[in-house]
Short mmCIF file of C-alpha atoms in Angstrom, two decimals:
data_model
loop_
_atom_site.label_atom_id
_atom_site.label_comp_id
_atom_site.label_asym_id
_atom_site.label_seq_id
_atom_site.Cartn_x
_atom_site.Cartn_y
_atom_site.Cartn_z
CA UNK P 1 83.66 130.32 53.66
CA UNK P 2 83.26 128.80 56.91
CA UNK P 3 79.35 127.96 57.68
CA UNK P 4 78.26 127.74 61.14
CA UNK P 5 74.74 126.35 61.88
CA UNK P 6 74.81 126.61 66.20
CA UNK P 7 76.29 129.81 67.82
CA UNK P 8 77.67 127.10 70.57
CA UNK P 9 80.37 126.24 67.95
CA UNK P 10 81.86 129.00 68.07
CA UNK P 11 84.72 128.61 70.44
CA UNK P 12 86.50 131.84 70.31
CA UNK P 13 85.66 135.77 68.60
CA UNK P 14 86.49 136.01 65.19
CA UNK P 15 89.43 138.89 64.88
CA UNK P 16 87.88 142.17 64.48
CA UNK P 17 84.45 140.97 62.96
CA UNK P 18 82.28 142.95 60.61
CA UNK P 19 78.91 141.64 60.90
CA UNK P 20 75.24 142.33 58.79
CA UNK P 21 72.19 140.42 60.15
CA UNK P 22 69.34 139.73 57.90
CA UNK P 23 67.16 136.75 56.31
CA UNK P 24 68.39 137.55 53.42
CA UNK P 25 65.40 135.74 50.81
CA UNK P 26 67.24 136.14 47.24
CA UNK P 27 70.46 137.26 48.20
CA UNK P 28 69.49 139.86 45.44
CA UNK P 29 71.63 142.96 44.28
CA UNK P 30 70.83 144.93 47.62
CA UNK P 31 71.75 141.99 49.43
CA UNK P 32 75.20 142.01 47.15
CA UNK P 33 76.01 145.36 47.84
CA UNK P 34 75.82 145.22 51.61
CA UNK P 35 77.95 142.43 51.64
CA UNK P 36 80.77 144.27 49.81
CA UNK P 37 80.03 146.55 52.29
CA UNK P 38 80.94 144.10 54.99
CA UNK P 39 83.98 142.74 53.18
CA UNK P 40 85.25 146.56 52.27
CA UNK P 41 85.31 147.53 56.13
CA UNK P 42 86.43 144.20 57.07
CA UNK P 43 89.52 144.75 55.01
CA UNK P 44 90.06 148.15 56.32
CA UNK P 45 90.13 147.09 60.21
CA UNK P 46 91.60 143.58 59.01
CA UNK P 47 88.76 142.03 60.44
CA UNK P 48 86.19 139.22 59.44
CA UNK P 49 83.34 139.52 57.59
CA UNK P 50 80.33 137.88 58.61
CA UNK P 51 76.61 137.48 57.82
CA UNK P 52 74.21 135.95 60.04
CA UNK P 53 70.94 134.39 58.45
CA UNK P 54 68.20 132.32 60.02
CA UNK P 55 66.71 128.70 59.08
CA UNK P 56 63.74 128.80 58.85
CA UNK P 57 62.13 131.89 58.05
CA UNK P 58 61.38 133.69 61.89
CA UNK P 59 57.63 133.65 60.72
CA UNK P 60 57.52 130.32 60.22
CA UNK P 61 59.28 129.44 63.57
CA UNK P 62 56.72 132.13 65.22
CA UNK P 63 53.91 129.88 63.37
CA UNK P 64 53.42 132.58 61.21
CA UNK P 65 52.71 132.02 57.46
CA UNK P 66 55.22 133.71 55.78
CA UNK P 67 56.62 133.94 52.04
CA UNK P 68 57.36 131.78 49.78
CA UNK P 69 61.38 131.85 49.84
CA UNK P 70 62.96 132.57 46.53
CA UNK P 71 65.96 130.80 47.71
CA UNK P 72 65.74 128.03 49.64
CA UNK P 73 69.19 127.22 52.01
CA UNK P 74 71.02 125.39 50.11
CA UNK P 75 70.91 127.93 47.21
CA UNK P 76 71.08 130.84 49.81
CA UNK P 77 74.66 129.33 51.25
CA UNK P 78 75.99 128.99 48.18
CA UNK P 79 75.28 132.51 47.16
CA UNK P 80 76.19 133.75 49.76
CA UNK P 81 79.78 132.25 50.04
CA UNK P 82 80.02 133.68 46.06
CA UNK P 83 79.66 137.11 47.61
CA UNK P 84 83.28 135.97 49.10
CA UNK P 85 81.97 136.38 53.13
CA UNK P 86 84.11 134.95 55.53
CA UNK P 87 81.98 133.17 58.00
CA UNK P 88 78.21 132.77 56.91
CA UNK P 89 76.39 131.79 60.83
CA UNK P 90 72.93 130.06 59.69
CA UNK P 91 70.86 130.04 62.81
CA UNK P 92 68.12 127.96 64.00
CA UNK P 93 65.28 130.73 64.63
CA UNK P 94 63.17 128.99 67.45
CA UNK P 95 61.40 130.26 70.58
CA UNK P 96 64.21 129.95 72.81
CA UNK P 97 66.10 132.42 70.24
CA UNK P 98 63.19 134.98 69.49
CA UNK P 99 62.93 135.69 73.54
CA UNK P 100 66.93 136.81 73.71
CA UNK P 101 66.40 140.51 74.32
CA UNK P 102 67.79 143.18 72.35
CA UNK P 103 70.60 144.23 74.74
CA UNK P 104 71.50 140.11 75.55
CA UNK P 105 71.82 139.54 71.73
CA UNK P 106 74.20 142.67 71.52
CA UNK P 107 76.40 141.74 74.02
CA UNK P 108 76.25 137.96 74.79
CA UNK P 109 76.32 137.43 70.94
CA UNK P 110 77.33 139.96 68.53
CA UNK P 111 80.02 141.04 70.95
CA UNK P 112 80.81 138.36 73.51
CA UNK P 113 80.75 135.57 71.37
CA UNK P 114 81.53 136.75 67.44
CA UNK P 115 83.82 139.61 68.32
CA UNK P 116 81.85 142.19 66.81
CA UNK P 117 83.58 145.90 65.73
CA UNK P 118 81.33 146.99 63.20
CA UNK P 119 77.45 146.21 62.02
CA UNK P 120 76.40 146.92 59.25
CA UNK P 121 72.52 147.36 58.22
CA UNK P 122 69.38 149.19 57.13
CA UNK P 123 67.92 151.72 58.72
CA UNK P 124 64.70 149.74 59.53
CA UNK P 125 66.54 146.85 61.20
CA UNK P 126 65.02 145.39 64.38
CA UNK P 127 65.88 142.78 66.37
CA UNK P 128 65.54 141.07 69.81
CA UNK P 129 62.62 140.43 71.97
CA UNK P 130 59.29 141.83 70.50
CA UNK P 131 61.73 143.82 68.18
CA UNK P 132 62.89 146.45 70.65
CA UNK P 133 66.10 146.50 69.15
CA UNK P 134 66.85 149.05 66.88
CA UNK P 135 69.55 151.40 64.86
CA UNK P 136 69.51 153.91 68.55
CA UNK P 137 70.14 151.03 70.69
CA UNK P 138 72.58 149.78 68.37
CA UNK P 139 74.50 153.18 68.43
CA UNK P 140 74.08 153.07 72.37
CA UNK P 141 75.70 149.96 73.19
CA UNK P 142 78.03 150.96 70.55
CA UNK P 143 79.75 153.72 72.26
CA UNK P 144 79.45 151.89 75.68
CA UNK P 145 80.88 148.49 74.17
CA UNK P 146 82.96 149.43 71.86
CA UNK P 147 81.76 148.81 68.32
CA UNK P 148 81.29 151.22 65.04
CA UNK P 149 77.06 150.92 63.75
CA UNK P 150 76.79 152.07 60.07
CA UNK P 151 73.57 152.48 58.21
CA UNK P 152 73.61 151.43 54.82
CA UNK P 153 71.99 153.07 51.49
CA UNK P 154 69.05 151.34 50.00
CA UNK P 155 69.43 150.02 46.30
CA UNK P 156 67.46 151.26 44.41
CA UNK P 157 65.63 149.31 41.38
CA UNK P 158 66.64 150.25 37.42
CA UNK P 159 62.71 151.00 36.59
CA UNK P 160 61.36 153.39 38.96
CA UNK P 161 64.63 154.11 40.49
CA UNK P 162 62.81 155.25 43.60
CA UNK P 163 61.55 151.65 44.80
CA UNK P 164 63.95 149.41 46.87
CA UNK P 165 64.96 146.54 45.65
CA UNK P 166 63.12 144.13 47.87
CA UNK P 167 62.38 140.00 48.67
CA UNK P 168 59.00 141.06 48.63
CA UNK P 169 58.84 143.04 44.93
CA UNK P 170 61.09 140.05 43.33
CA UNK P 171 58.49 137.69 45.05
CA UNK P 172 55.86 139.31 42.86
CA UNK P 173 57.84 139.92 39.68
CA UNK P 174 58.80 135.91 39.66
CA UNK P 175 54.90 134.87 40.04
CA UNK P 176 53.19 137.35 37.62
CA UNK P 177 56.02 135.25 34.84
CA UNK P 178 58.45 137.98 34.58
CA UNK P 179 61.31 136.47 35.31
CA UNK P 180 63.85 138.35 32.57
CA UNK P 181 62.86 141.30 35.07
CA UNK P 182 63.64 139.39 38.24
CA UNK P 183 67.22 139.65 36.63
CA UNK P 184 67.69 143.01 37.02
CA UNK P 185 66.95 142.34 40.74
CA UNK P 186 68.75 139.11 41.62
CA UNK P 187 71.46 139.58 39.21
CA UNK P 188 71.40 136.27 37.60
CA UNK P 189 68.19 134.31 36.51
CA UNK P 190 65.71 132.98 38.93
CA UNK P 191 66.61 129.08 39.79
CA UNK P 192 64.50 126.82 40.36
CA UNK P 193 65.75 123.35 41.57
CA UNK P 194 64.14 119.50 42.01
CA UNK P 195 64.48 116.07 41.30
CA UNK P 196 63.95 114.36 37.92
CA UNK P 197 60.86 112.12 38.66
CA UNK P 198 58.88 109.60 36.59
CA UNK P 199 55.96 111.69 34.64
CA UNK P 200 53.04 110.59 32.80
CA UNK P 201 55.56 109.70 30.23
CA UNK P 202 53.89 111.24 27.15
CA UNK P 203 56.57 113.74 26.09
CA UNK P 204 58.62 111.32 23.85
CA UNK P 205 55.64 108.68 23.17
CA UNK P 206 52.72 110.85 21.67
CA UNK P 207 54.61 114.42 21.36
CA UNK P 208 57.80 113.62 19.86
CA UNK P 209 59.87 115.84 22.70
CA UNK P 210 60.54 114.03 25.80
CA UNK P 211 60.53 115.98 28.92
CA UNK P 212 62.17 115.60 32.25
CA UNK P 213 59.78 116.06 35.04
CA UNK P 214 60.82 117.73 38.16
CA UNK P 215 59.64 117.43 41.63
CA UNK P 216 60.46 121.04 43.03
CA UNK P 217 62.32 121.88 45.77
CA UNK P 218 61.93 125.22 46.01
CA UNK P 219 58.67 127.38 48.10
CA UNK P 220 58.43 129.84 45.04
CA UNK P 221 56.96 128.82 41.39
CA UNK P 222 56.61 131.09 38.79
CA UNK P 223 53.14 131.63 36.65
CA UNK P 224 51.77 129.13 35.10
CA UNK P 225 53.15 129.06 31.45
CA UNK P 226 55.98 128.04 29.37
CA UNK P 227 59.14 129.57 29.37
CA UNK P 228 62.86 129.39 27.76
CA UNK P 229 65.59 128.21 30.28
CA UNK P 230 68.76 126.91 30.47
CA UNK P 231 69.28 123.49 32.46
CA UNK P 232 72.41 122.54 34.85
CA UNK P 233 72.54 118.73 35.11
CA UNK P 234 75.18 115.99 36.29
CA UNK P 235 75.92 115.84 32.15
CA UNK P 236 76.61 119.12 31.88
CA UNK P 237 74.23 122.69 31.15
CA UNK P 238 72.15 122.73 27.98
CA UNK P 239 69.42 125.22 26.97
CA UNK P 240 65.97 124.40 27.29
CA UNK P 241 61.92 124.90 27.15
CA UNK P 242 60.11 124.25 30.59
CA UNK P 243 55.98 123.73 30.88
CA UNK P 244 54.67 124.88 34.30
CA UNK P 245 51.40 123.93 35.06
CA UNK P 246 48.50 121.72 35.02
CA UNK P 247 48.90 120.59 30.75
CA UNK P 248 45.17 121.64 29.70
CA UNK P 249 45.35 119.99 26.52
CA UNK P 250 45.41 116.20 28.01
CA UNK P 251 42.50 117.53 30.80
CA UNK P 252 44.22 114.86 33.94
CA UNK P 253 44.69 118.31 35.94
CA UNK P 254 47.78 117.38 37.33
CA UNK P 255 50.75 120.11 38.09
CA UNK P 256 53.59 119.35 36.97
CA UNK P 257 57.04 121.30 35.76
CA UNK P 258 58.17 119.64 32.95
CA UNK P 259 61.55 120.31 30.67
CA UNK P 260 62.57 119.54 27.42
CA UNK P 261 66.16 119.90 27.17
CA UNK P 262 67.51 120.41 23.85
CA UNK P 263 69.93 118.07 22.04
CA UNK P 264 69.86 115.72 25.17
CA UNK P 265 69.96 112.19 25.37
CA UNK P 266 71.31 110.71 29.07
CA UNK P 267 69.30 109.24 31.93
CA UNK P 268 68.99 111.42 34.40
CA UNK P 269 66.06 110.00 36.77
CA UNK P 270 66.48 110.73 39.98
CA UNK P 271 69.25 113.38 39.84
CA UNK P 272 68.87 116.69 40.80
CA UNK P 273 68.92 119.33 37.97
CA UNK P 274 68.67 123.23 38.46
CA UNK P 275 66.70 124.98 36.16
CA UNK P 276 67.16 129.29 35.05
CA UNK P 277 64.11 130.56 34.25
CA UNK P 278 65.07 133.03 31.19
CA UNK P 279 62.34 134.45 30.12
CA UNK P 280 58.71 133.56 29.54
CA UNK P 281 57.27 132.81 25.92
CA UNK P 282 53.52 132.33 26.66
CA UNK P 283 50.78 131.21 28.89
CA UNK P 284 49.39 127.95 29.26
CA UNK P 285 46.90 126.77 26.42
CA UNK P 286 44.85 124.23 25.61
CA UNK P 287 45.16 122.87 22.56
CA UNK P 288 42.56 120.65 20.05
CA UNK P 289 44.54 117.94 19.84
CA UNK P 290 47.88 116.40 20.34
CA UNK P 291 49.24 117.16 16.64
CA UNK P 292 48.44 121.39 17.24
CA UNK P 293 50.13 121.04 20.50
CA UNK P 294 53.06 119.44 19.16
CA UNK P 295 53.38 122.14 15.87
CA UNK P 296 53.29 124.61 19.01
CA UNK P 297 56.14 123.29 20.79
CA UNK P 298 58.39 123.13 17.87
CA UNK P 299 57.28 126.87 17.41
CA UNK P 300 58.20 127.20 21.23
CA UNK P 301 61.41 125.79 20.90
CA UNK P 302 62.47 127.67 18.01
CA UNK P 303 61.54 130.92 19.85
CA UNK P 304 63.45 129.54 23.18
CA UNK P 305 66.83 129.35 20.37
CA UNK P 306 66.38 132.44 19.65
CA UNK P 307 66.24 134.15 23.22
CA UNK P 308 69.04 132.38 24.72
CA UNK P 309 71.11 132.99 21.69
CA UNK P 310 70.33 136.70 21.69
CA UNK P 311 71.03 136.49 26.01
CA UNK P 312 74.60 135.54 25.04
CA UNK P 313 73.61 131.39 26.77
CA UNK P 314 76.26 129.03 25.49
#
């Protein structure tokens, strides 16, 4: 996939481009299935498929406080470029961007400059100055310029199968803990993704399971609580029991997301692991003492075994 960060470097059209436009947050199964939309029509006109995204999130370049991401870029690119895209244009949403009108970004950009023939996107998409762009304008320009607009079908989730799959519902589902339900949604378990840091070093010392500490990276955290996961690191990807919160048992009130990885003995301070959040055991508890807590954990663990096994985890 070829990533393109400034629409400057693009020198000339891409052949026949297919084209969505969104932000994306997730790159969850509705997400998935537009983009095989894209690739299926870029096939069919042998074209290009393309998705444009923005860095950062338009609200936050507006000043707006907006959502926690569920992916951050990185993650986002790489899904992305799974979905087998072509070209994947990240943009820089700024000022000078969000005051290209609708009928400028049309033709100057989509057409002009990517070699658009076909967009495809939801029927609520806006765009352009104030958001006066929309699906009629799109259709418009279309039969003036010389481009195909095609709407396409929501997705649906598995419970209510009414509700859309959404950034905003998964958003929800990942902080209330219920993250074997954000599954169904994303399609894979939610990540979450930091550096191994120096912790209060107790793990190994007093509880007898050492812990890797992470400093997140990402905007979104799930609920407080402790959870079964699986854990990709430099050494390869083990299974795993992860303790997000604030520890009441010791009292210091400190947050932390902490991971014992099972059968795991390498030093891996300050290296970046990647943590899937399986599914969620129990909520945070504070225990009498340091021997209860430790009987818990091994009761944790043993539970954690028996999830992962049952999920198919190798």
């Amino acid at each position: 996939m070829e990533l393109i960060e400034n629409i400057d470097q693009i020198d000339s059209p891409f052949k026949n481009a297919v084209i969505t436009i969104g932000n994306f947050d997730g790159v969850h199964k509705g997400h998935q299935s537009l983009f095989r939309q894209v690739i299926e029509k870029a096939k069919q006109i042998n074209g290009t498929s393309v998705v444009m995204t923005f860095a950062p999130h338009p609200l936050k370049a507006l000043g707006i406080s907006g959502p926690p991401l569920i992916t951050r870029r990185d993650q986002k690119v790489e899904l992305i470029e799974n979905c087998g895209i072509d070209v994947l244009l990240c943009i820089k949403f700024n000022m000078a961007f969000a005051a290209i009108t609708a009928h400028d970004f049309i033709e100057k950009i989509l057409v002009n400059k990517i070699g658009m023939k076909a967009i495809i996107i939801d029927a609520d998409y806006s765009f352009g100055k104030n958001r006066l762009g929309n699906i009629d304008l799109l259709k418009k320009e279309g039969k003036k310029i010389g481009f195909q607009t095609i709407i396409s079908p929501w997705i649906n989730d598995t419970d209510s199968g009414t509700k859309r799959i959404s950034s905003t519902r998964i958003r929800e589902i990942i902080m209330a803990g219920k993250v074997d339900h954000a599954m169904k949604y994303l399609g894979r378990h939610y990540q979450i993704r930091g550096k191994v840091i120096k912790g209060r070093e107790r793990g190994g010392s007093q509880l007898g399971f050492p812990t890797a500490n992470i400093k997140l990276h990402d905007e979104l955290c799930p609920k407080h609580g402790v959870y079964a996961v699986t854990v990709e690191t430099a050494k390869g990807d083990f299974w795993g029991v992860a303790n997000i919160g604030f520890s009441p048992t010791f009292g210091d009130r400190m947050f932390t997301i902490e991971v014992h990885i099972l059968n795991f003995n390498h030093d891996i301070y300050n290296t970046r692991i990647r943590v899937n959040m399986v599914e969620k055991l129990r909520d945070e508890k504070k225990f009498a003492n340091i021997h209860e807590l430790s009987e818990q954990i091994k009761k944790d663990i043993k539970i954690a075994r028996d999830i992962l096994e049952k999920n198919g985890h190798s």
